[in-house]
XYZ file of C-alpha atoms in Angstrom:
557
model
C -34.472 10.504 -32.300
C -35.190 6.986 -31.224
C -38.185 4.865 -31.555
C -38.969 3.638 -28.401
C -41.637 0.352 -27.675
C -43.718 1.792 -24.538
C -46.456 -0.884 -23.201
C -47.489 -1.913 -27.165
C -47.684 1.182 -28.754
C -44.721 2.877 -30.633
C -43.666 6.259 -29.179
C -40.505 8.954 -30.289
C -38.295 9.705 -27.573
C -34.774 11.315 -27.806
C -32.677 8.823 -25.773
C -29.299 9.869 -23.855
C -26.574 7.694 -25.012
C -24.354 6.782 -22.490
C -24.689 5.061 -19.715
C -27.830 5.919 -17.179
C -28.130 3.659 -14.044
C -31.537 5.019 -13.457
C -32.317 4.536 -9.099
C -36.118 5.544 -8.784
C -36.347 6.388 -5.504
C -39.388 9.078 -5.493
C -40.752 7.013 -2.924
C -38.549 4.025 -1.092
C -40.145 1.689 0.574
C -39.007 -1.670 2.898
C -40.331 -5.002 3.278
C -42.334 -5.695 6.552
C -39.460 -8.073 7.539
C -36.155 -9.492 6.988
C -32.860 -8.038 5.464
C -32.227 -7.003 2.057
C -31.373 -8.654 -0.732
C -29.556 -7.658 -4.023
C -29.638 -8.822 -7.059
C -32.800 -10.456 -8.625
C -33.116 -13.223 -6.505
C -33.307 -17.076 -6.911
C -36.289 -17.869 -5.156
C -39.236 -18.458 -6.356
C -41.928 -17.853 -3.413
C -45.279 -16.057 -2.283
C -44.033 -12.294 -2.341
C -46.604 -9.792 -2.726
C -46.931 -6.163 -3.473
C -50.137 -4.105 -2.805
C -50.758 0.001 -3.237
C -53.278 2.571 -4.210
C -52.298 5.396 -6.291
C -54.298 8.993 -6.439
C -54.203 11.549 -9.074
C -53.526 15.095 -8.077
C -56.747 16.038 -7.118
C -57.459 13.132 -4.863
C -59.137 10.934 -6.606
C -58.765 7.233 -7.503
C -56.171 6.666 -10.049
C -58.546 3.730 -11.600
C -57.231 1.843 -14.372
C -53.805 2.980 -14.419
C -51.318 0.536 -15.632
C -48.645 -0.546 -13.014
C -45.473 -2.316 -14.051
C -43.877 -4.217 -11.559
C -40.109 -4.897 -12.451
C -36.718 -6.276 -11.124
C -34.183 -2.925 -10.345
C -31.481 -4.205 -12.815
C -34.832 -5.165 -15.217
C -33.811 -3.425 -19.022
C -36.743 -4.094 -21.559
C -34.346 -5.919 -24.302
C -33.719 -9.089 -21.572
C -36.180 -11.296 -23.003
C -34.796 -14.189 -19.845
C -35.413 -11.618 -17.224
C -39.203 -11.661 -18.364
C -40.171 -14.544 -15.662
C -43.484 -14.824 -14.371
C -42.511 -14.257 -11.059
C -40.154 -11.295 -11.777
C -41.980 -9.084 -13.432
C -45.700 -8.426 -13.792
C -48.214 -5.975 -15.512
C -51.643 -4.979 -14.752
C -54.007 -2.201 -13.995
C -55.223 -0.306 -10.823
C -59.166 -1.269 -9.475
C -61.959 1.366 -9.642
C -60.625 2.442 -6.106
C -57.231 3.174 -7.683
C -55.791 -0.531 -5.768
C -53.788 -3.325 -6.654
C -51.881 -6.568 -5.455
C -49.318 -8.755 -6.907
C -48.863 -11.797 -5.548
C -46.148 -14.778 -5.943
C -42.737 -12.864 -6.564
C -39.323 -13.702 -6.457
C -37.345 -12.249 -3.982
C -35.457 -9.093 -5.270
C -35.361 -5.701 -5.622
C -38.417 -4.167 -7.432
C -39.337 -0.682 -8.994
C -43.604 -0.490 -8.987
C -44.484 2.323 -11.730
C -48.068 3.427 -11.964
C -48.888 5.061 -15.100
C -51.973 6.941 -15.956
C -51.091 6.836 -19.546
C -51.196 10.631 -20.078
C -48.006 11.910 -18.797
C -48.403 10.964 -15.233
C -47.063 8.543 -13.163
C -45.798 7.666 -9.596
C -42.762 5.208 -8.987
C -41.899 3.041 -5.745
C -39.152 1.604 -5.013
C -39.365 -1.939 -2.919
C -37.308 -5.153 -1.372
C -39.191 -8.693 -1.218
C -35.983 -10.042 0.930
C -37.520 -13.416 1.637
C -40.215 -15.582 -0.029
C -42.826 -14.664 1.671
C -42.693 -10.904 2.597
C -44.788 -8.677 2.319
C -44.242 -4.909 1.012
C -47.020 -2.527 1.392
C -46.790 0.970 -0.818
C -49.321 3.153 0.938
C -50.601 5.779 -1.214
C -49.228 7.308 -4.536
C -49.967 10.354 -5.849
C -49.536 10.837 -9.542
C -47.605 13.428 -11.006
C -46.770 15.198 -14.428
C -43.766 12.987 -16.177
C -40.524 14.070 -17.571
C -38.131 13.402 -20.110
C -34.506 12.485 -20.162
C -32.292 13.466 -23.362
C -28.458 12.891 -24.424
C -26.023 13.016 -27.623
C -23.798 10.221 -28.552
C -20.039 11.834 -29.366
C -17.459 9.893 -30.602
C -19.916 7.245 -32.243
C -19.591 3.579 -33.874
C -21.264 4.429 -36.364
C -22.057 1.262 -38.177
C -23.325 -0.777 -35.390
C -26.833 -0.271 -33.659
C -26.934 0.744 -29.954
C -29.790 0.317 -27.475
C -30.611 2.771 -25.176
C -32.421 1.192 -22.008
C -33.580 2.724 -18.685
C -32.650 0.242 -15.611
C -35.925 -1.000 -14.144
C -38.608 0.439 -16.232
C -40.650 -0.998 -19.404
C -38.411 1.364 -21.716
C -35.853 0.726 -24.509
C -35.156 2.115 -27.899
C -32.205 2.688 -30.602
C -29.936 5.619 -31.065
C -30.547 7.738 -34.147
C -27.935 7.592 -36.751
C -28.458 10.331 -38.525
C -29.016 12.646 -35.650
C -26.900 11.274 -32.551
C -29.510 12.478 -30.463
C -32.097 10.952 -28.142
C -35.145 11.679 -25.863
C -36.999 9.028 -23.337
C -40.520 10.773 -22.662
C -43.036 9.953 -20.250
C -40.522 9.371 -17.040
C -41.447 9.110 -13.651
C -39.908 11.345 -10.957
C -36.968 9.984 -9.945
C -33.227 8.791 -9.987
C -32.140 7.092 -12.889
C -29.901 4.830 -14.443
C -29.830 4.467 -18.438
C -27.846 1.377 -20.128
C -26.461 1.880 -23.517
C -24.875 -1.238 -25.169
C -23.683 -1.971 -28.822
C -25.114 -4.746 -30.991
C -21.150 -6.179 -31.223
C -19.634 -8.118 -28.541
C -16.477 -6.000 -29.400
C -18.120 -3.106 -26.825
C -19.363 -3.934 -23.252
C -22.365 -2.221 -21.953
C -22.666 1.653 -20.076
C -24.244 2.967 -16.946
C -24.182 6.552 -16.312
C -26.032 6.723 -12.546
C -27.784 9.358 -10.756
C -29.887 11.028 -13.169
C -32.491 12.977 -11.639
C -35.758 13.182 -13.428
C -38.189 15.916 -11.915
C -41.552 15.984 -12.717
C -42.934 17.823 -15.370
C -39.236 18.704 -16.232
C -36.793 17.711 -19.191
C -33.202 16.054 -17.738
C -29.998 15.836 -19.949
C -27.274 13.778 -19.430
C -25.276 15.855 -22.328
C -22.522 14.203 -24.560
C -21.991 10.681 -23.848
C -18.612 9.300 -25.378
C -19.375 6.007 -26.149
C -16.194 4.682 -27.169
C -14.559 5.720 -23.911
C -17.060 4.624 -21.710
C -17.261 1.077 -23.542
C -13.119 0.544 -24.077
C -12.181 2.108 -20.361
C -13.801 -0.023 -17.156
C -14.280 3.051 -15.058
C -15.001 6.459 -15.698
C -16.544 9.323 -13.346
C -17.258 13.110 -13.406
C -14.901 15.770 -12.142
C -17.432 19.101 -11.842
C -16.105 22.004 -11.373
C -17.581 24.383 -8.672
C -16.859 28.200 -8.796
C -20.195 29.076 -6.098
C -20.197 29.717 -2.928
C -20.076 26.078 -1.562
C -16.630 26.042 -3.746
C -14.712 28.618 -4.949
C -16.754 31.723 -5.279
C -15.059 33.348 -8.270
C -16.669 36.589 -10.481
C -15.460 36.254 -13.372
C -14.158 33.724 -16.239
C -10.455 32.221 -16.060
C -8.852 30.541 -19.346
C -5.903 28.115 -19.075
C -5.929 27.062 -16.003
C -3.823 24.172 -14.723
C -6.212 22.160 -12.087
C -4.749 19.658 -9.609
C -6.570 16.758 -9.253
C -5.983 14.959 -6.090
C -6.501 11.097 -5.961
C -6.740 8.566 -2.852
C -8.445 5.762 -1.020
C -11.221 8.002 -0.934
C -12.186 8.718 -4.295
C -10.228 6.639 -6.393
C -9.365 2.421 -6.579
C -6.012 2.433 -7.188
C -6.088 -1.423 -7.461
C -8.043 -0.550 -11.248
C -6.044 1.185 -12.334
C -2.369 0.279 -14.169
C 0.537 0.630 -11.291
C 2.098 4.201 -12.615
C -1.404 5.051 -14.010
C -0.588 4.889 -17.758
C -4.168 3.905 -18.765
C -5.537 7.346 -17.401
C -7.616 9.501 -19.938
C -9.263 12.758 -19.656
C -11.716 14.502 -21.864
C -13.731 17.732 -21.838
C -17.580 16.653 -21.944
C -17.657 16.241 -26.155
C -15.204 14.012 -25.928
C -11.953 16.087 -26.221
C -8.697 14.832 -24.909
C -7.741 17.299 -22.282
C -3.845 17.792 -22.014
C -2.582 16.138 -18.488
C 0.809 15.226 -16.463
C 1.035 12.820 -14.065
C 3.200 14.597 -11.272
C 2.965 11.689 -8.721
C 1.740 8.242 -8.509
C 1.934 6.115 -5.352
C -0.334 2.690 -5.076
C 1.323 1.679 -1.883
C -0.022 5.016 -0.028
C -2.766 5.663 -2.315
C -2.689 9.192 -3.803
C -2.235 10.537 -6.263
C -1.407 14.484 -7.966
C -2.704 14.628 -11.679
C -2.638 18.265 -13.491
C -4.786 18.624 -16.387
C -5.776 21.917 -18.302
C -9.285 23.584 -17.836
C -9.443 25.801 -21.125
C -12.343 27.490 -19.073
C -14.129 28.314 -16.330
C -16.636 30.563 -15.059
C -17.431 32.175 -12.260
C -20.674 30.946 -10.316
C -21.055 27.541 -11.903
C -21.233 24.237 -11.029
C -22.363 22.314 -13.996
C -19.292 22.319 -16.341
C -17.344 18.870 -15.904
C -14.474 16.895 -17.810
C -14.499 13.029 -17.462
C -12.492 10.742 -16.033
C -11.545 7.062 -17.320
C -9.148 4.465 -16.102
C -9.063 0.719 -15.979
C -7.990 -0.465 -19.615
C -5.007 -2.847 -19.742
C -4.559 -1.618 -23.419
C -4.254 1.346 -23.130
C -1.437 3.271 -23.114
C -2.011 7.199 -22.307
C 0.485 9.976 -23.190
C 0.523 12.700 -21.259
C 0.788 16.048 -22.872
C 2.471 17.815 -19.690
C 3.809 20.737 -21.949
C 0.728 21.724 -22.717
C -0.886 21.753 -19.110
C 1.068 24.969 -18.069
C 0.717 26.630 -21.468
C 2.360 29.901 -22.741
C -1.504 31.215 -23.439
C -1.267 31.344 -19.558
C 1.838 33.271 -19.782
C 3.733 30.424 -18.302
C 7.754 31.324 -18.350
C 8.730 28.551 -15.927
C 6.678 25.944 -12.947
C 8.816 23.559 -10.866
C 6.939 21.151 -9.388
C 10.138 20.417 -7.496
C 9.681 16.613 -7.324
C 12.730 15.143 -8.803
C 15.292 13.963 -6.479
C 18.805 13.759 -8.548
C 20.444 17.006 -9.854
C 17.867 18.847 -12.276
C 14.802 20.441 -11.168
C 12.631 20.312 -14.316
C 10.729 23.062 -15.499
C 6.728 21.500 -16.583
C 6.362 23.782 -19.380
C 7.932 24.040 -22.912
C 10.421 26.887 -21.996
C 12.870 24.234 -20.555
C 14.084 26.359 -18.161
C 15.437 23.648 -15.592
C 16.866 24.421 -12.622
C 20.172 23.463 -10.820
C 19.902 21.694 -7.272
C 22.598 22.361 -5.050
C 22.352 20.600 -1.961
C 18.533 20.540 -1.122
C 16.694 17.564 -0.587
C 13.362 15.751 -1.294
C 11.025 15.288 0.997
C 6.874 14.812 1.748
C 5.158 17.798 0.371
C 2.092 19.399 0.157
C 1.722 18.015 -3.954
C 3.231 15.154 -3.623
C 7.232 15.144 -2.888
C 9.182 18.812 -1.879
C 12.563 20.251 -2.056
C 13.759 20.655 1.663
C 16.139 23.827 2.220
C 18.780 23.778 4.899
C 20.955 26.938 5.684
C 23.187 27.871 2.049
C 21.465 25.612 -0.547
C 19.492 26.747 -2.940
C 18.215 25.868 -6.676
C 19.785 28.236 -9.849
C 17.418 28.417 -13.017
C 19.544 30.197 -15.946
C 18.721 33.560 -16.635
C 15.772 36.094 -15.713
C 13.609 35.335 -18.389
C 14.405 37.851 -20.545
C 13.253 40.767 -17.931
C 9.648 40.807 -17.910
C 7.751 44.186 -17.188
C 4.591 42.352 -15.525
C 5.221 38.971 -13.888
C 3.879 37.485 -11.318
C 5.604 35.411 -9.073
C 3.879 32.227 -6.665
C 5.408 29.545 -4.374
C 3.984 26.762 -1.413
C 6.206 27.703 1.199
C 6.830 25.787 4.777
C 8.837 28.117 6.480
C 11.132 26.533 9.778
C 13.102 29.401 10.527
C 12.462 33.549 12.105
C 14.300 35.317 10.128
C 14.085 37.012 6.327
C 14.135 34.306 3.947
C 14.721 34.297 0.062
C 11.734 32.060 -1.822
C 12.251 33.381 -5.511
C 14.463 36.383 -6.833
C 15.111 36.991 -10.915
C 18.495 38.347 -10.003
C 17.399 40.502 -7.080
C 15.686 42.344 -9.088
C 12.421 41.219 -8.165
C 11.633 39.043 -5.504
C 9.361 37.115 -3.073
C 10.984 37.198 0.704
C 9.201 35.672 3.974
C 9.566 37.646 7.516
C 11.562 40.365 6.041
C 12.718 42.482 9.249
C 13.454 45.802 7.758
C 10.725 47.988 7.775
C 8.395 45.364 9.695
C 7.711 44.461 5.926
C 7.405 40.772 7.342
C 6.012 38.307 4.175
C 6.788 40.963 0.936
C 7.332 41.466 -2.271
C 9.812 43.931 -3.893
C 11.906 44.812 -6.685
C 15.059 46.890 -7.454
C 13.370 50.467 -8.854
C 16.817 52.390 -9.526
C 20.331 52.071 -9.492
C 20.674 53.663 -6.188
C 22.106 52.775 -2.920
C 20.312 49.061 -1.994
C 17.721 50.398 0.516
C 16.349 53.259 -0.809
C 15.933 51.766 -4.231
C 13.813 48.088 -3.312
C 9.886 48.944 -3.170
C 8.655 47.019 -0.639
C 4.998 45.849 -0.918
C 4.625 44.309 2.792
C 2.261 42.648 4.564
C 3.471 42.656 8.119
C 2.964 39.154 8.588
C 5.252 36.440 9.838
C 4.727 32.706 8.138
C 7.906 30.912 10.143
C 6.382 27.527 11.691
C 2.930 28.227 10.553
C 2.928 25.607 8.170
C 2.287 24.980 4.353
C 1.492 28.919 3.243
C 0.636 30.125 -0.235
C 2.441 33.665 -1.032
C 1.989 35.560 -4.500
C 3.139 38.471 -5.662
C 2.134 40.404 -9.073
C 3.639 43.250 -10.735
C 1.418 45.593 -12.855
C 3.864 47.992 -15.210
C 0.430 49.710 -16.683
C -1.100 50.380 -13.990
C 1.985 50.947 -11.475
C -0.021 48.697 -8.776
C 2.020 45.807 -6.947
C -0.416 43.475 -4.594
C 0.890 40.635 -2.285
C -0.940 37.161 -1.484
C -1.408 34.805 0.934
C -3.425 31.786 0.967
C -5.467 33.263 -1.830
C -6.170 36.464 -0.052
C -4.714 39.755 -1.156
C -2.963 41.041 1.965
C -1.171 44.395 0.574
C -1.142 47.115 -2.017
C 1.171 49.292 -3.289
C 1.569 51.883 -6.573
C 5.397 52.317 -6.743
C 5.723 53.932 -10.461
C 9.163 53.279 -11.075
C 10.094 50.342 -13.487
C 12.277 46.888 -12.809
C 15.528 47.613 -12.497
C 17.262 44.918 -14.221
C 20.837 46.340 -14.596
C 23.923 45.908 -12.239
C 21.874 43.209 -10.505
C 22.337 39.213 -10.411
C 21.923 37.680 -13.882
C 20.177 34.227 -12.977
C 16.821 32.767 -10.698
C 17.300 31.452 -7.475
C 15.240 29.215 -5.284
C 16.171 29.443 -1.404
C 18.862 32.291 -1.662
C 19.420 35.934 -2.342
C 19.666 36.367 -6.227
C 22.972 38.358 -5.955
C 25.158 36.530 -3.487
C 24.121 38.260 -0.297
C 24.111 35.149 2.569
C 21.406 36.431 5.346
C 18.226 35.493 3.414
C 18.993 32.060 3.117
C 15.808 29.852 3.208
C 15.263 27.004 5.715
C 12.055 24.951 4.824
C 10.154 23.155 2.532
C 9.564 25.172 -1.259
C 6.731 23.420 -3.623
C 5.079 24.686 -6.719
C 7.300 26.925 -7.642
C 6.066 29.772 -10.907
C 7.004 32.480 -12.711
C 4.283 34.064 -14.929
C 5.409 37.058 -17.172
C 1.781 38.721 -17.058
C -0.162 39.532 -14.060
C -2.419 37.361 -12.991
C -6.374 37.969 -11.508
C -7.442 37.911 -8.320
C -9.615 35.224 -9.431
C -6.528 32.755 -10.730
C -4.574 33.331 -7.152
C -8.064 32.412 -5.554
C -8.567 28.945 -7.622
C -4.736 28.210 -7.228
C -4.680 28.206 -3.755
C -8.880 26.593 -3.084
C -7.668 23.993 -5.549
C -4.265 23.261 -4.754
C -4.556 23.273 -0.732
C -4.979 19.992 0.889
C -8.125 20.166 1.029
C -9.411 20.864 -2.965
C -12.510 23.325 -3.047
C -12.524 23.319 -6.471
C -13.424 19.863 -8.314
C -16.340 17.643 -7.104
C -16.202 13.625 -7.606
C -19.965 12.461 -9.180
């Protein structure tokens, strides 16, 4: 709880620690002239404010208290209390009121009925002697905003101010919690800041305050926020106006995609070392830095979501860069995690000899003769006729699997992406059979044809640009189903197992898996996996929303 000094009298409020830039706007109103100007001001000059505030059922809001205060006004700046910044009084008998001889500035005008309603403007004075007229306010029921500190100093006392308004108080120590009552409609911003000049000050903007209704800011990590410059919220959005997904998905790598757009490179270290990511409580969330480029701005960061669910858009995991101290260590091994049945993921960014696998299974791969080039996640392996990448082995013949590549194909004819040996493959614009983009594997030990199982799709991906194809393989339930660009394209119910035997005995990238030379692959191959369980229709969906150039899944706030 915290104990929060509200216009002379003591009140209990539960404040939200962290950092709350609180932007009334309910109602936003101009000057009568001249430009704006932010920041307090530094004039000193005739500005003047007038209103008239109703309550709800029309009548004259008389002898309401309004608060006139500087935007960036917090109630523990004694030296911001000027004459001619801020000002209190009360409303006539006609529900009126003028202030006269401001500073020029930006100004928040609360009227407050003292019983849980109010009604908050929002104004500019942008020269000395403007004029800004308010109309009418209505009053309405107040709210609350709440919060938990995480992560606490626990020895040293922190305030808890809202920007603007006549509010202020001091976190609980024995309960971490806090609640700000009687709030006016609006947007917020709350300031936390230590008593110790070894912890700067936090604003957490954009907290909406409806009225009559109770707004959280949830867990605020203190520490973070007060050691890292910049921080922001990734939210996750599995509704409609995302990715519409049903159901609940654990483990899941997410690609977060920074550039000029939503991210200052210039703040943060050159190869990004000071990045940190935590789940909302504070957790450090396992993360690898795949690519980092300041002279063209972007940026590919995966970091593991240990859940998500389907029709949601309030679950987030913060973001925090901008601390020359800090060194970060990325726990890539843990991003594409066994839980998710992870048996290899090239990334295929390196540019020497070894293509590295990202999780702990170490199964790296052997280039032989394919270059690196632009890609759709950063950099790409470019295939030309005959080379091709060999990963060791087959991963100890998995029964369920499922198989998933980025694929940018240049060429017409049947192309090898993947294949564990030939026995079970992904192949674009296979001819035979019209199967076009397929998967397949060996069934039998009977002559080639008869024993691959084709699940086709009939469509052709050469020259059509970056294309996501996946391909699962359900032993249970004898069911096969083919992907592209998240979509499931084909079905099929073959019963017959893998065939393993008296096929190749290592993975290929870009070429047959047992030495045939007419499905060589000419393109671009990125994001390369091998799963040994079979994946939902839900996980292919949020691979390819998230991972296509244009992410669907994670919103900057």
């Amino acid at each position: 709880m915290i104990s929060v000094i509200y216009h002379g009298r003591t009140r209990v409020i539960t404040a939200v620690a962290g950092i709350i830039l609180i932007v009334f706007a309910l109602i936003n109103v101009c000057c009568t002239s001249g430009d704006s100007i932010a920041g307090t001001g530094s004039q000193s000059g005739n500005g003047r404010i007038l209103g008239v505030a109703y309550t709800s059922d029309s009548t004259p809001a008389a002898n309401a208290v309004v608060r006139v205060r500087l935007q960036n006004y917090t109630a523990a700046k004694a030296l911001q209390k000027s004459s001619n910044a801020w000002r209190d009084l009360r409303t006539d008998a006609s529900g009126k009121f003028s202030v006269d001889s401001l500073d020029t500035g930006k100004y928040f005008v609360e009227i407050n009925d003292e019983n849980a309603h109010a009604v908050l403007f929002a104004c500019t004075l942008s020269r000395h002697d403007s004029l800004a007229d308010l109309q009418k306010g209505v009053l309405q029921p107040t709210g609350t905003i709440s919060g938990t500190f995480i992560n606490e100093v626990d020895t040293v006392a922190m305030h808890v101010q809202i920007c603007g308004l006549e509010r202020s108080g001091v976190r609980d120590l024995s309960t971490g919690g806090f609640i700000i009552n009687d709030v006016p409609a609006g947007t917020f911003t709350v300031r936390v800041q230590a008593i110790s000049s070894s912890y700067k000050s936090i604003d957490i903007p954009e907290v909406e305050v409806r009225s009559g209704a109770a707004a959280s800011v949830g867990t605020i990590d203190y520490l973070s926020l007060s050691m890292w410059q910049y921080s922001k919220r990734l939210y996750f959005n599995t509704t409609a106006s995302g990715v519409q997904v049903s159901g609940m998905v654990n483990d899941f790598p997410v690609l977060l995609r920074l550039n000029e757009n939503n991210f200052e490179f210039s703040s943060a270290k050159p190869n990004g070392s000071d990045l940190l990511l935590t789940k909302s409580d504070g957790t450090a969330i396992p993360f690898e830095i795949e690519h980092w480029d300041v002279q063209k701005k972007n940026a590919a960061v995966w970091f593991k979501a240990d859940t998500l669910t389907g029709g949601d858009s309030s679950r987030y995991v913060m973001m925090y860069w901008g601390n020359p101290q800090a060194v970060t260590m990325p726990d890539y091994k843990n991003v594409f995690d066994t839980t998710a049945h992870f048996a290899g993921v090239w990334h295929l960014n390196d540019t020497g000899m070894v293509s590295t696998d990202a999780t702990v299974n170490g199964n790296n791969g052997t280039n032989s003769g394919c270059t690196s080039s632009d890609g759709l996640i950063g950099t790409s392996r470019r295939f030309t006729d005959a080379t091709f990448i060999k990963i060791p082995g087959v991963f100890n013949n998995p029964i369920n699997l499922t198989l998933s590549a980025w694929v940018a194909s240049d060429t017409t004819t049947g192309q090898e992406v993947i294949s564990l040996g030939d026995a079970i493959l992904i192949r674009l614009d296979e001819h035979i059979n019209s199967a076009g983009t397929a998967g397949s594997y060996h069934s039998d030990s009977l002559d080639e044809l008869s024993s691959f199982s084709i699940t086709g799709s009939g469509v052709t991906l050469a020259k059509s640009g970056w294309r996501y194809v996946v391909y699962t393989h359900n032993s249970s339930t004898h069911t096969q189903a083919l992907y592209i660009d998240g979509i499931q394209v084909a079905v099929t119910n073959f019963t017959a197992p893998i065939y393993y035997n008296g096929v190749g005995k290592d993975t290929y990238l870009g070429i047959h898996g047992n030495g045939k030379t007419i499905f060589n692959f000419v393109g671009h191959l990125d994001e390369v996996r091998v799963q040994n369980a079979v994946m939902s229709a839900d996980w292919v969906r949020l691979c390819y929303e998230n991972q296509k150039a244009s992410d669907a899944l994670l919103q900057f706030r």
